[in-house]
Structures are given as C-alpha cells and as structure tokens.
C-alpha cells in the first residue's frame, strides 16, 4: 500500500519551479519584447511547459514505477531515434539540437537522458551479479553509450554527452560494477573527450577562454566576463527583481544557460544562496527517497534522477561562476526551455512514486 509522497521533494520542486518561472519572466522580457513584440512571450511558453510538466508529474506519481521496467528498451530506442532525426537534413523539422513540431521545439536529448536512467537501472537489476563482469556487465552499456554519444556529439552537444556518460558510470558504480573496470573506462574515454574538444574550434576556444577569459574578451571569453560582472554587481541584496543590466543584451543567453547570473544580479548573494539551498534540499531528499526505496530498481532509479538533476545544476553553476568551461547545459527548473522543464518534472513524478511506495512499506 502506498504511503505519502516525500514532502521535502514536493516543497523543493514547487519552490524551484516558482523561482524558475519568476526568473524566466524577468530575464527573458527584453528579448521577448524585441523578437516577438511581447515581453511575456517566452514566459508564457515556459508556463505552458510547466503546466504540461505538472500534469506529467501527477500522472507518474500515481503510476507504479515498476511498469517502466517492461518497456525500458523501447523508451530508450524511441528517444534515440528522435535524437537521430535532429542530425538529419530535414528542413522544417530538424534544427540543430531540436525538432520543430507545430510551432514548438522539442529537445530529444532531454527525453533520452530520462530513458537512459530507466534503461540502465532496469538492466543492472536484470543482470544481477553479472554486473561485476566486464564483458557481460559493463561492456554492453559502453556499446549503447557509444552509439548515443556519436549522435549527440554530432548535434553538436558535448555537454549532454558528458552528462549521459557520468550518469551511466554512476549507476554502474551504485549497481555493483567493479571500480577498476569503471576506472579503465574513464581513462579510455579521456582521449575521445580530448579529440572532441581539439577537433572542434569553438570547443577549443571555450577551453582557452576559460583559462584566460580576458585574453578573449571580445570573442569566446565575452560571456564569462559579462556573467561575472553581473554576479558581482548584484552585491548582497541585488539590484532588485527586474532591474538587471546584463539581460539588456549585454549577456548572451541571459534567460537560458546564464540565467543564474541574472538571478545573482537582481536578487544578490542572498537570492543566489537561497536558490543553491533549494538544489541542495532537492538532492538530499532525492537520495533519502533512494535510501528508502522498496527494491533495487527503485533505489537505482531514484539515485539516477537525483544525480542527473543535481549534476547538471552543479555544471551550470560552475560555468556561470567561471570555474568550468562553457558547456551549453541549462539550469534545471530555472532556465528557459520547455523540453528540459517538462522532462525534469516528469522525473520528479517518478521520484515521488518511489517515495510513496517506500513509505507505504
């Protein structure tokens, strides 16, 4: 019999969602007004995505998460094929990392991330003790991950590729794979990451500008410098909600990848720390849900969801603060992006279902 859903997860999710909607409205208003003649254009699209996402959250919170194991491979294959469409020359449909459908943009890699968590968790459970073998346990996951990585890098999206790789290795570690096998995988993957950076001029420029942004102040280092200026100008209490200067076309992607900089500028150190605190609360409750999960599949699924959202938040904050190279990853719940918000809320729905069953038992 189901118990109550984890209140901490509900509170953290609700506050992060509200925080994100407010900041998307504030950060995107100048661009929306200039591009669409309506300062609320992007906000309304984000609000629509939030509404659909909440519906998905409620639905998945009441559907037994064990049912996901029955078609985990179908989910992964479907998400993978949608991602393949983004790299095919399909005018009017594929557009870089997005699929354009009826006026809406879908980012299939967000769905792919969710599907990969389900697939890896379910497959680890099916393999049982064989997960400790490299040939039977780890290698099949590497083949799947390699196929996915080829397509996602071709979009191009190295940041999401690294997230998917970290997710897979993290779940394998939690699932009982040998550390020496995973260490060999990491060491073997480093040359491929180096080549992906070295062979793409814009990626190399991002790394070089990260090392010395002022040497590239008019090119690849411009975003980092403007982000740090915005954060620094916010002080302790900020300029006030809606009063950011950076969003007035000084900081590119102010309402997306770099929305935290606008948040820190408008709400100051206090507002930034509150936001970080909400992510810490969400991560803590996610892992608490995993600890109380009624079975191994639920435990791995909850850990994967919590790790995915938390890791992406850490990477985005690291980029905005200038301690990591630009990755192009959004800040979960907060950045503008309907696909990201929709899938994130659906993942929370699964997390709540796991918590209900854990409490019930």
mmCIF file of C-alpha atoms in Angstrom:
data_model
loop_
_atom_site.group_PDB
_atom_site.id
_atom_site.type_symbol
_atom_site.label_atom_id
_atom_site.label_comp_id
_atom_site.label_asym_id
_atom_site.label_seq_id
_atom_site.Cartn_x
_atom_site.Cartn_y
_atom_site.Cartn_z
ATOM 1 C CA UNK A 1 0.000 0.000 0.000
ATOM 2 C CA UNK A 2 1.336 3.440 -0.954
ATOM 3 C CA UNK A 3 2.280 5.984 1.697
ATOM 4 C CA UNK A 4 2.633 9.712 1.365
ATOM 5 C CA UNK A 5 4.940 11.248 -1.201
ATOM 6 C CA UNK A 6 8.105 12.787 0.229
ATOM 7 C CA UNK A 7 7.183 16.284 1.400
ATOM 8 C CA UNK A 8 10.726 17.602 1.133
ATOM 9 C CA UNK A 9 10.865 16.673 -2.556
ATOM 10 C CA UNK A 10 7.483 18.310 -3.163
ATOM 11 C CA UNK A 11 8.498 21.520 -1.376
ATOM 12 C CA UNK A 12 11.874 21.750 -3.125
ATOM 13 C CA UNK A 13 10.305 21.090 -6.537
ATOM 14 C CA UNK A 14 7.493 23.615 -6.027
ATOM 15 C CA UNK A 15 9.860 26.355 -4.881
ATOM 16 C CA UNK A 16 12.367 25.688 -7.673
ATOM 17 C CA UNK A 17 9.568 25.749 -10.248
ATOM 18 C CA UNK A 18 8.174 29.040 -8.894
ATOM 19 C CA UNK A 19 11.679 30.513 -8.696
ATOM 20 C CA UNK A 20 12.334 29.495 -12.294
ATOM 21 C CA UNK A 21 9.110 30.945 -13.675
ATOM 22 C CA UNK A 22 9.767 34.281 -11.979
ATOM 23 C CA UNK A 23 13.337 34.449 -13.259
ATOM 24 C CA UNK A 24 12.419 33.380 -16.812
ATOM 25 C CA UNK A 25 9.857 36.184 -16.940
ATOM 26 C CA UNK A 26 12.382 38.705 -15.657
ATOM 27 C CA UNK A 27 15.395 37.539 -17.683
ATOM 28 C CA UNK A 28 13.588 36.953 -20.994
ATOM 29 C CA UNK A 29 11.384 40.072 -21.102
ATOM 30 C CA UNK A 30 13.785 42.321 -23.092
ATOM 31 C CA UNK A 31 14.495 39.628 -25.697
ATOM 32 C CA UNK A 32 10.822 38.646 -25.958
ATOM 33 C CA UNK A 33 9.822 42.251 -26.477
ATOM 34 C CA UNK A 34 12.434 42.801 -29.175
ATOM 35 C CA UNK A 35 11.965 39.494 -31.008
ATOM 36 C CA UNK A 36 8.215 38.939 -30.638
ATOM 37 C CA UNK A 37 6.762 42.304 -29.642
ATOM 38 C CA UNK A 38 5.542 40.806 -26.368
ATOM 39 C CA UNK A 39 7.653 40.853 -23.218
ATOM 40 C CA UNK A 40 5.854 37.794 -21.855
ATOM 41 C CA UNK A 41 6.229 35.573 -24.955
ATOM 42 C CA UNK A 42 8.918 33.185 -23.660
ATOM 43 C CA UNK A 43 7.438 33.256 -20.169
ATOM 44 C CA UNK A 44 4.046 32.080 -21.463
ATOM 45 C CA UNK A 45 5.701 29.210 -23.354
ATOM 46 C CA UNK A 46 7.567 28.247 -20.186
ATOM 47 C CA UNK A 47 4.316 28.472 -18.208
ATOM 48 C CA UNK A 48 2.648 26.136 -20.713
ATOM 49 C CA UNK A 49 5.533 23.668 -20.388
ATOM 50 C CA UNK A 50 5.211 23.893 -16.591
ATOM 51 C CA UNK A 51 1.506 23.098 -16.801
ATOM 52 C CA UNK A 52 2.077 20.044 -19.011
ATOM 53 C CA UNK A 53 5.008 19.016 -16.816
ATOM 54 C CA UNK A 54 2.918 19.204 -13.644
ATOM 55 C CA UNK A 55 0.289 17.014 -15.311
ATOM 56 C CA UNK A 56 3.047 14.514 -16.200
ATOM 57 C CA UNK A 57 4.385 14.689 -12.633
ATOM 58 C CA UNK A 58 0.984 13.920 -11.122
ATOM 59 C CA UNK A 59 0.382 11.071 -13.572
ATOM 60 C CA UNK A 60 3.758 9.423 -12.996
ATOM 61 C CA UNK A 61 3.484 9.911 -9.248
ATOM 62 C CA UNK A 62 0.429 7.623 -9.317
ATOM 63 C CA UNK A 63 1.616 5.024 -11.851
ATOM 64 C CA UNK A 64 3.668 2.191 -10.373
ATOM 65 C CA UNK A 65 7.266 2.872 -11.378
ATOM 66 C CA UNK A 66 7.845 -0.876 -11.814
ATOM 67 C CA UNK A 67 5.868 -0.666 -15.063
ATOM 68 C CA UNK A 68 8.762 1.279 -16.595
ATOM 69 C CA UNK A 69 10.872 -1.892 -16.494
ATOM 70 C CA UNK A 70 8.537 -3.566 -19.003
ATOM 71 C CA UNK A 71 9.466 -1.213 -21.848
ATOM 72 C CA UNK A 72 12.741 0.411 -20.779
ATOM 73 C CA UNK A 73 14.466 -0.640 -24.033
ATOM 74 C CA UNK A 74 11.564 0.664 -26.155
ATOM 75 C CA UNK A 75 11.732 4.030 -24.383
ATOM 76 C CA UNK A 76 15.467 4.261 -24.981
ATOM 77 C CA UNK A 77 15.183 3.258 -28.639
ATOM 78 C CA UNK A 78 12.373 5.747 -29.250
ATOM 79 C CA UNK A 79 14.295 8.613 -27.612
ATOM 80 C CA UNK A 80 17.429 7.627 -29.542
ATOM 81 C CA UNK A 81 15.613 7.644 -32.896
ATOM 82 C CA UNK A 82 14.134 11.061 -32.143
ATOM 83 C CA UNK A 83 17.667 12.284 -31.404
ATOM 84 C CA UNK A 84 18.906 10.828 -34.703
ATOM 85 C CA UNK A 85 16.301 12.943 -36.527
ATOM 86 C CA UNK A 86 17.987 16.114 -35.237
ATOM 87 C CA UNK A 87 21.172 15.402 -37.216
ATOM 88 C CA UNK A 88 19.418 14.505 -40.467
ATOM 89 C CA UNK A 89 18.822 17.118 -43.197
ATOM 90 C CA UNK A 90 15.076 17.515 -42.639
ATOM 91 C CA UNK A 91 14.132 21.146 -43.445
ATOM 92 C CA UNK A 92 11.350 22.398 -41.244
ATOM 93 C CA UNK A 93 11.722 19.524 -38.777
ATOM 94 C CA UNK A 94 15.303 19.210 -37.552
ATOM 95 C CA UNK A 95 17.100 22.276 -36.248
ATOM 96 C CA UNK A 96 20.400 21.503 -34.557
ATOM 97 C CA UNK A 97 19.529 20.017 -31.174
ATOM 98 C CA UNK A 98 15.781 20.488 -31.617
ATOM 99 C CA UNK A 99 12.837 19.100 -33.533
ATOM 100 C CA UNK A 100 10.276 21.690 -34.616
ATOM 101 C CA UNK A 101 6.748 20.365 -34.257
ATOM 102 C CA UNK A 102 3.617 22.507 -34.699
ATOM 103 C CA UNK A 103 5.381 25.655 -33.575
ATOM 104 C CA UNK A 104 7.038 24.004 -30.580
ATOM 105 C CA UNK A 105 10.661 22.953 -30.167
ATOM 106 C CA UNK A 106 11.432 19.533 -28.677
ATOM 107 C CA UNK A 107 14.916 18.677 -27.452
ATOM 108 C CA UNK A 108 15.051 14.848 -27.711
ATOM 109 C CA UNK A 109 18.216 14.545 -25.625
ATOM 110 C CA UNK A 110 16.200 15.519 -22.539
ATOM 111 C CA UNK A 111 13.926 12.533 -23.114
ATOM 112 C CA UNK A 112 16.982 10.433 -23.962
ATOM 113 C CA UNK A 113 18.518 11.278 -20.586
ATOM 114 C CA UNK A 114 15.380 10.134 -18.750
ATOM 115 C CA UNK A 115 15.108 6.974 -20.868
ATOM 116 C CA UNK A 116 18.779 6.132 -20.273
ATOM 117 C CA UNK A 117 18.316 6.318 -16.493
ATOM 118 C CA UNK A 118 15.384 3.887 -16.701
ATOM 119 C CA UNK A 119 17.228 1.548 -19.090
ATOM 120 C CA UNK A 120 20.471 1.404 -17.096
ATOM 121 C CA UNK A 121 18.668 0.895 -13.776
ATOM 122 C CA UNK A 122 16.431 -1.857 -15.179
ATOM 123 C CA UNK A 123 19.281 -3.630 -16.978
ATOM 124 C CA UNK A 124 21.512 -3.609 -13.897
ATOM 125 C CA UNK A 125 18.726 -5.317 -11.958
ATOM 126 C CA UNK A 126 18.282 -7.926 -14.719
ATOM 127 C CA UNK A 127 21.991 -8.685 -14.835
ATOM 128 C CA UNK A 128 22.308 -9.227 -11.101
ATOM 129 C CA UNK A 129 25.799 -10.405 -10.131
ATOM 130 C CA UNK A 130 26.918 -10.427 -13.780
ATOM 131 C CA UNK A 131 27.365 -6.663 -13.461
ATOM 132 C CA UNK A 132 30.736 -7.408 -11.823
ATOM 133 C CA UNK A 133 31.983 -8.919 -15.076
ATOM 134 C CA UNK A 134 33.421 -6.505 -17.637
ATOM 135 C CA UNK A 135 32.345 -8.490 -20.704
ATOM 136 C CA UNK A 136 28.825 -9.302 -19.520
ATOM 137 C CA UNK A 137 28.261 -6.385 -17.172
ATOM 138 C CA UNK A 138 29.985 -3.173 -18.216
ATOM 139 C CA UNK A 139 30.761 -3.656 -21.921
ATOM 140 C CA UNK A 140 27.137 -3.796 -23.194
ATOM 141 C CA UNK A 141 26.447 -0.447 -21.522
ATOM 142 C CA UNK A 142 29.526 1.033 -23.195
ATOM 143 C CA UNK A 143 28.285 -0.084 -26.610
ATOM 144 C CA UNK A 144 24.907 1.586 -26.014
ATOM 145 C CA UNK A 145 26.557 4.705 -24.620
ATOM 146 C CA UNK A 146 28.971 4.844 -27.557
ATOM 147 C CA UNK A 147 26.142 4.790 -30.116
ATOM 148 C CA UNK A 148 24.322 7.519 -28.228
ATOM 149 C CA UNK A 149 27.485 9.618 -27.874
ATOM 150 C CA UNK A 150 28.169 9.561 -31.628
ATOM 151 C CA UNK A 151 24.731 11.036 -32.360
ATOM 152 C CA UNK A 152 24.668 13.576 -29.512
ATOM 153 C CA UNK A 153 28.159 14.890 -30.295
ATOM 154 C CA UNK A 154 27.112 15.242 -33.936
ATOM 155 C CA UNK A 155 24.307 17.657 -32.917
ATOM 156 C CA UNK A 156 26.751 19.004 -31.507
ATOM 157 C CA UNK A 157 26.287 18.702 -27.709
ATOM 158 C CA UNK A 158 29.372 17.552 -25.837
ATOM 159 C CA UNK A 159 27.972 18.775 -22.517
ATOM 160 C CA UNK A 160 24.963 16.457 -22.695
ATOM 161 C CA UNK A 161 27.246 13.618 -23.822
ATOM 162 C CA UNK A 162 29.305 14.043 -20.661
ATOM 163 C CA UNK A 163 26.129 14.080 -18.543
ATOM 164 C CA UNK A 164 24.939 10.823 -20.136
ATOM 165 C CA UNK A 165 28.353 9.230 -19.633
ATOM 166 C CA UNK A 166 28.548 10.310 -15.995
ATOM 167 C CA UNK A 167 25.011 9.016 -15.393
ATOM 168 C CA UNK A 168 25.808 5.616 -16.861
ATOM 169 C CA UNK A 169 29.063 5.199 -14.925
ATOM 170 C CA UNK A 170 27.484 6.496 -11.720
ATOM 171 C CA UNK A 171 24.631 3.987 -11.897
ATOM 172 C CA UNK A 172 27.035 1.167 -12.754
ATOM 173 C CA UNK A 173 29.061 2.048 -9.665
ATOM 174 C CA UNK A 174 25.934 2.076 -7.494
ATOM 175 C CA UNK A 175 24.779 -1.141 -9.143
ATOM 176 C CA UNK A 176 27.883 -3.041 -8.075
ATOM 177 C CA UNK A 177 30.264 -2.806 -11.041
ATOM 178 C CA UNK A 178 33.937 -3.155 -10.170
ATOM 179 C CA UNK A 179 35.712 0.155 -9.586
ATOM 180 C CA UNK A 180 38.752 -0.962 -11.599
ATOM 181 C CA UNK A 181 36.525 -1.594 -14.633
ATOM 182 C CA UNK A 182 34.946 1.856 -14.348
ATOM 183 C CA UNK A 183 38.357 3.481 -13.836
ATOM 184 C CA UNK A 184 39.584 1.862 -17.061
ATOM 185 C CA UNK A 185 36.501 3.170 -18.877
ATOM 186 C CA UNK A 186 37.159 6.721 -17.642
ATOM 187 C CA UNK A 187 40.826 6.562 -18.630
ATOM 188 C CA UNK A 188 39.896 5.116 -22.034
ATOM 189 C CA UNK A 189 37.324 7.851 -22.581
ATOM 190 C CA UNK A 190 39.630 10.792 -21.872
ATOM 191 C CA UNK A 191 41.354 10.686 -25.310
ATOM 192 C CA UNK A 192 37.946 10.812 -27.025
ATOM 193 C CA UNK A 193 36.948 13.859 -24.967
ATOM 194 C CA UNK A 194 40.285 15.488 -25.857
ATOM 195 C CA UNK A 195 39.711 14.835 -29.564
ATOM 196 C CA UNK A 196 36.131 16.137 -29.367
ATOM 197 C CA UNK A 197 37.482 19.396 -27.925
ATOM 198 C CA UNK A 198 40.587 19.652 -30.093
ATOM 199 C CA UNK A 199 38.872 18.969 -33.427
ATOM 200 C CA UNK A 200 36.059 21.484 -32.887
ATOM 201 C CA UNK A 201 37.435 25.058 -32.959
ATOM 202 C CA UNK A 202 34.579 26.519 -30.924
ATOM 203 C CA UNK A 203 35.058 23.938 -28.145
ATOM 204 C CA UNK A 204 38.791 24.612 -28.042
ATOM 205 C CA UNK A 205 38.041 28.337 -27.879
ATOM 206 C CA UNK A 206 35.754 27.742 -24.898
ATOM 207 C CA UNK A 207 38.511 25.916 -23.013
ATOM 208 C CA UNK A 208 41.123 28.558 -23.833
ATOM 209 C CA UNK A 209 38.801 31.402 -22.837
ATOM 210 C CA UNK A 210 38.006 29.581 -19.592
ATOM 211 C CA UNK A 211 41.722 29.531 -18.771
ATOM 212 C CA UNK A 212 42.111 33.246 -19.572
ATOM 213 C CA UNK A 213 38.776 34.935 -20.398
ATOM 214 C CA UNK A 214 40.253 38.435 -20.636
ATOM 215 C CA UNK A 215 42.543 37.329 -23.452
ATOM 216 C CA UNK A 216 39.378 36.543 -25.440
ATOM 217 C CA UNK A 217 37.206 39.353 -24.086
ATOM 218 C CA UNK A 218 35.691 40.190 -27.469
ATOM 219 C CA UNK A 219 35.038 36.610 -28.549
ATOM 220 C CA UNK A 220 34.688 33.332 -26.623
ATOM 221 C CA UNK A 221 35.507 34.908 -23.259
ATOM 222 C CA UNK A 222 32.828 37.595 -23.521
ATOM 223 C CA UNK A 223 30.042 35.542 -21.897
ATOM 224 C CA UNK A 224 32.125 34.559 -18.890
ATOM 225 C CA UNK A 225 33.253 38.145 -18.277
ATOM 226 C CA UNK A 226 29.724 39.533 -18.560
ATOM 227 C CA UNK A 227 28.424 36.769 -16.287
ATOM 228 C CA UNK A 228 30.963 37.584 -13.585
ATOM 229 C CA UNK A 229 30.256 41.321 -13.932
ATOM 230 C CA UNK A 230 26.540 40.668 -13.460
ATOM 231 C CA UNK A 231 27.093 38.436 -10.425
ATOM 232 C CA UNK A 232 29.499 40.892 -8.838
ATOM 233 C CA UNK A 233 27.240 43.893 -9.400
ATOM 234 C CA UNK A 234 24.408 42.207 -7.501
ATOM 235 C CA UNK A 235 26.158 42.564 -4.166
ATOM 236 C CA UNK A 236 24.444 41.190 -1.070
ATOM 237 C CA UNK A 237 20.804 42.086 -1.760
ATOM 238 C CA UNK A 238 20.870 42.651 -5.538
ATOM 239 C CA UNK A 239 19.638 45.444 -7.789
ATOM 240 C CA UNK A 240 16.036 44.311 -7.369
ATOM 241 C CA UNK A 241 13.814 41.938 -9.311
ATOM 242 C CA UNK A 242 13.602 43.052 -12.935
ATOM 243 C CA UNK A 243 16.478 45.551 -12.623
ATOM 244 C CA UNK A 244 19.266 43.530 -14.251
ATOM 245 C CA UNK A 245 21.536 45.376 -16.684
ATOM 246 C CA UNK A 246 23.099 42.181 -18.081
ATOM 247 C CA UNK A 247 19.817 40.973 -19.615
ATOM 248 C CA UNK A 248 19.652 44.155 -21.717
ATOM 249 C CA UNK A 249 21.639 42.314 -24.434
ATOM 250 C CA UNK A 250 24.992 42.536 -22.671
ATOM 251 C CA UNK A 251 24.938 38.878 -21.610
ATOM 252 C CA UNK A 252 24.084 36.347 -24.345
ATOM 253 C CA UNK A 253 21.722 33.542 -23.253
ATOM 254 C CA UNK A 254 20.749 35.570 -20.176
ATOM 255 C CA UNK A 255 17.433 33.725 -19.880
ATOM 256 C CA UNK A 256 18.879 30.303 -20.649
ATOM 257 C CA UNK A 257 22.380 28.997 -19.898
ATOM 258 C CA UNK A 258 23.376 32.083 -17.864
ATOM 259 C CA UNK A 259 20.148 32.783 -16.005
ATOM 260 C CA UNK A 260 21.917 32.312 -12.670
ATOM 261 C CA UNK A 261 23.994 35.426 -13.408
ATOM 262 C CA UNK A 262 20.804 37.474 -13.832
ATOM 263 C CA UNK A 263 19.430 35.896 -10.650
ATOM 264 C CA UNK A 264 22.517 36.892 -8.667
ATOM 265 C CA UNK A 265 22.454 40.404 -10.146
ATOM 266 C CA UNK A 266 18.789 41.029 -9.335
ATOM 267 C CA UNK A 267 18.469 39.125 -6.044
ATOM 268 C CA UNK A 268 22.064 39.362 -4.830
ATOM 269 C CA UNK A 269 24.069 36.899 -2.789
ATOM 270 C CA UNK A 270 21.043 36.173 -0.609
ATOM 271 C CA UNK A 271 18.852 35.195 -3.568
ATOM 272 C CA UNK A 272 21.642 33.126 -5.110
ATOM 273 C CA UNK A 273 22.259 31.233 -1.866
ATOM 274 C CA UNK A 274 18.538 30.544 -1.477
ATOM 275 C CA UNK A 275 18.485 29.038 -4.964
ATOM 276 C CA UNK A 276 21.559 26.907 -4.280
ATOM 277 C CA UNK A 277 19.981 25.842 -0.989
ATOM 278 C CA UNK A 278 16.864 24.642 -2.820
ATOM 279 C CA UNK A 279 19.010 22.473 -5.102
ATOM 280 C CA UNK A 280 20.815 21.058 -2.060
ATOM 281 C CA UNK A 281 17.432 20.292 -0.463
ATOM 282 C CA UNK A 282 16.261 18.572 -3.640
ATOM 283 C CA UNK A 283 19.432 16.466 -3.881
ATOM 284 C CA UNK A 284 19.205 15.489 -0.201
ATOM 285 C CA UNK A 285 15.582 14.416 -0.470
ATOM 286 C CA UNK A 286 16.255 12.510 -3.715
ATOM 287 C CA UNK A 287 18.931 10.423 -2.063
ATOM 288 C CA UNK A 288 16.717 9.978 1.017
ATOM 289 C CA UNK A 289 14.000 8.592 -1.257
ATOM 290 C CA UNK A 290 16.552 6.246 -2.823
ATOM 291 C CA UNK A 291 17.615 5.028 0.599
ATOM 292 C CA UNK A 292 14.036 4.109 1.495
ATOM 293 C CA UNK A 293 13.114 2.643 -1.902
ATOM 294 C CA UNK A 294 11.372 -0.745 -1.628
ATOM 295 C CA UNK A 295 13.666 -2.509 -4.124
ATOM 296 C CA UNK A 296 16.903 -2.247 -6.067
ATOM 297 C CA UNK A 297 15.265 -0.881 -9.228
ATOM 298 C CA UNK A 298 13.588 1.926 -7.283
ATOM 299 C CA UNK A 299 16.816 2.718 -5.479
ATOM 300 C CA UNK A 300 18.834 2.980 -8.697
ATOM 301 C CA UNK A 301 16.083 4.936 -10.446
ATOM 302 C CA UNK A 302 15.840 7.477 -7.618
ATOM 303 C CA UNK A 303 19.614 7.838 -7.432
ATOM 304 C CA UNK A 304 19.812 8.326 -11.199
ATOM 305 C CA UNK A 305 17.135 11.025 -11.180
ATOM 306 C CA UNK A 306 18.649 12.855 -8.229
ATOM 307 C CA UNK A 307 22.170 12.591 -9.616
ATOM 308 C CA UNK A 308 21.106 13.757 -13.085
ATOM 309 C CA UNK A 309 19.371 16.938 -11.911
ATOM 310 C CA UNK A 310 21.992 17.745 -9.267
ATOM 311 C CA UNK A 311 24.967 17.185 -11.581
ATOM 312 C CA UNK A 312 23.502 19.380 -14.310
ATOM 313 C CA UNK A 313 22.827 22.119 -11.762
ATOM 314 C CA UNK A 314 26.413 21.948 -10.480
ATOM 315 C CA UNK A 315 27.855 22.101 -14.013
ATOM 316 C CA UNK A 316 25.666 25.077 -14.979
ATOM 317 C CA UNK A 317 26.542 26.980 -11.808
ATOM 318 C CA UNK A 318 30.211 26.182 -12.341
ATOM 319 C CA UNK A 319 30.098 27.654 -15.851
ATOM 320 C CA UNK A 320 28.247 30.786 -14.723
ATOM 321 C CA UNK A 321 30.752 31.360 -11.913
ATOM 322 C CA UNK A 322 33.690 30.893 -14.284
ATOM 323 C CA UNK A 323 35.090 27.753 -12.636
ATOM 324 C CA UNK A 324 34.205 25.444 -15.553
ATOM 325 C CA UNK A 325 34.348 25.884 -19.355
ATOM 326 C CA UNK A 326 31.087 26.732 -21.127
ATOM 327 C CA UNK A 327 29.099 23.524 -21.716
ATOM 328 C CA UNK A 328 25.757 24.762 -23.053
ATOM 329 C CA UNK A 329 23.846 22.972 -20.280
ATOM 330 C CA UNK A 330 20.784 24.639 -18.778
ATOM 331 C CA UNK A 331 19.982 25.087 -15.091
ATOM 332 C CA UNK A 332 17.198 22.580 -14.242
ATOM 333 C CA UNK A 333 13.841 24.145 -13.262
ATOM 334 C CA UNK A 334 15.260 27.653 -13.744
ATOM 335 C CA UNK A 335 16.487 28.153 -17.324
ATOM 336 C CA UNK A 336 14.112 28.842 -20.189
ATOM 337 C CA UNK A 337 13.423 25.621 -22.089
ATOM 338 C CA UNK A 338 10.153 23.738 -22.284
ATOM 339 C CA UNK A 339 11.649 20.306 -23.016
ATOM 340 C CA UNK A 340 14.005 20.481 -20.053
ATOM 341 C CA UNK A 341 11.305 21.631 -17.646
ATOM 342 C CA UNK A 342 8.747 19.097 -18.877
ATOM 343 C CA UNK A 343 11.088 16.090 -18.591
ATOM 344 C CA UNK A 344 12.508 17.267 -15.268
ATOM 345 C CA UNK A 345 9.015 17.452 -13.761
ATOM 346 C CA UNK A 346 8.202 14.004 -15.140
ATOM 347 C CA UNK A 347 11.339 12.621 -13.497
ATOM 348 C CA UNK A 348 10.222 14.166 -10.208
ATOM 349 C CA UNK A 349 6.889 12.368 -10.648
ATOM 350 C CA UNK A 350 8.697 9.018 -10.785
ATOM 351 C CA UNK A 351 10.744 10.039 -7.752
ATOM 352 C CA UNK A 352 7.550 10.802 -5.812
ATOM 353 C CA UNK A 353 6.074 7.434 -6.800
ATOM 354 C CA UNK A 354 9.150 5.683 -5.445
ATOM 355 C CA UNK A 355 8.864 7.667 -2.221
ATOM 356 C CA UNK A 356 5.175 6.742 -1.844
ATOM 357 C CA UNK A 357 5.925 3.045 -2.206
ATOM 358 C CA UNK A 358 8.908 3.274 0.104
ATOM 359 C CA UNK A 359 6.846 4.962 2.819
ATOM 360 C CA UNK A 360 3.976 2.547 2.291
ATOM 361 C CA UNK A 361 6.186 -0.445 3.019
#
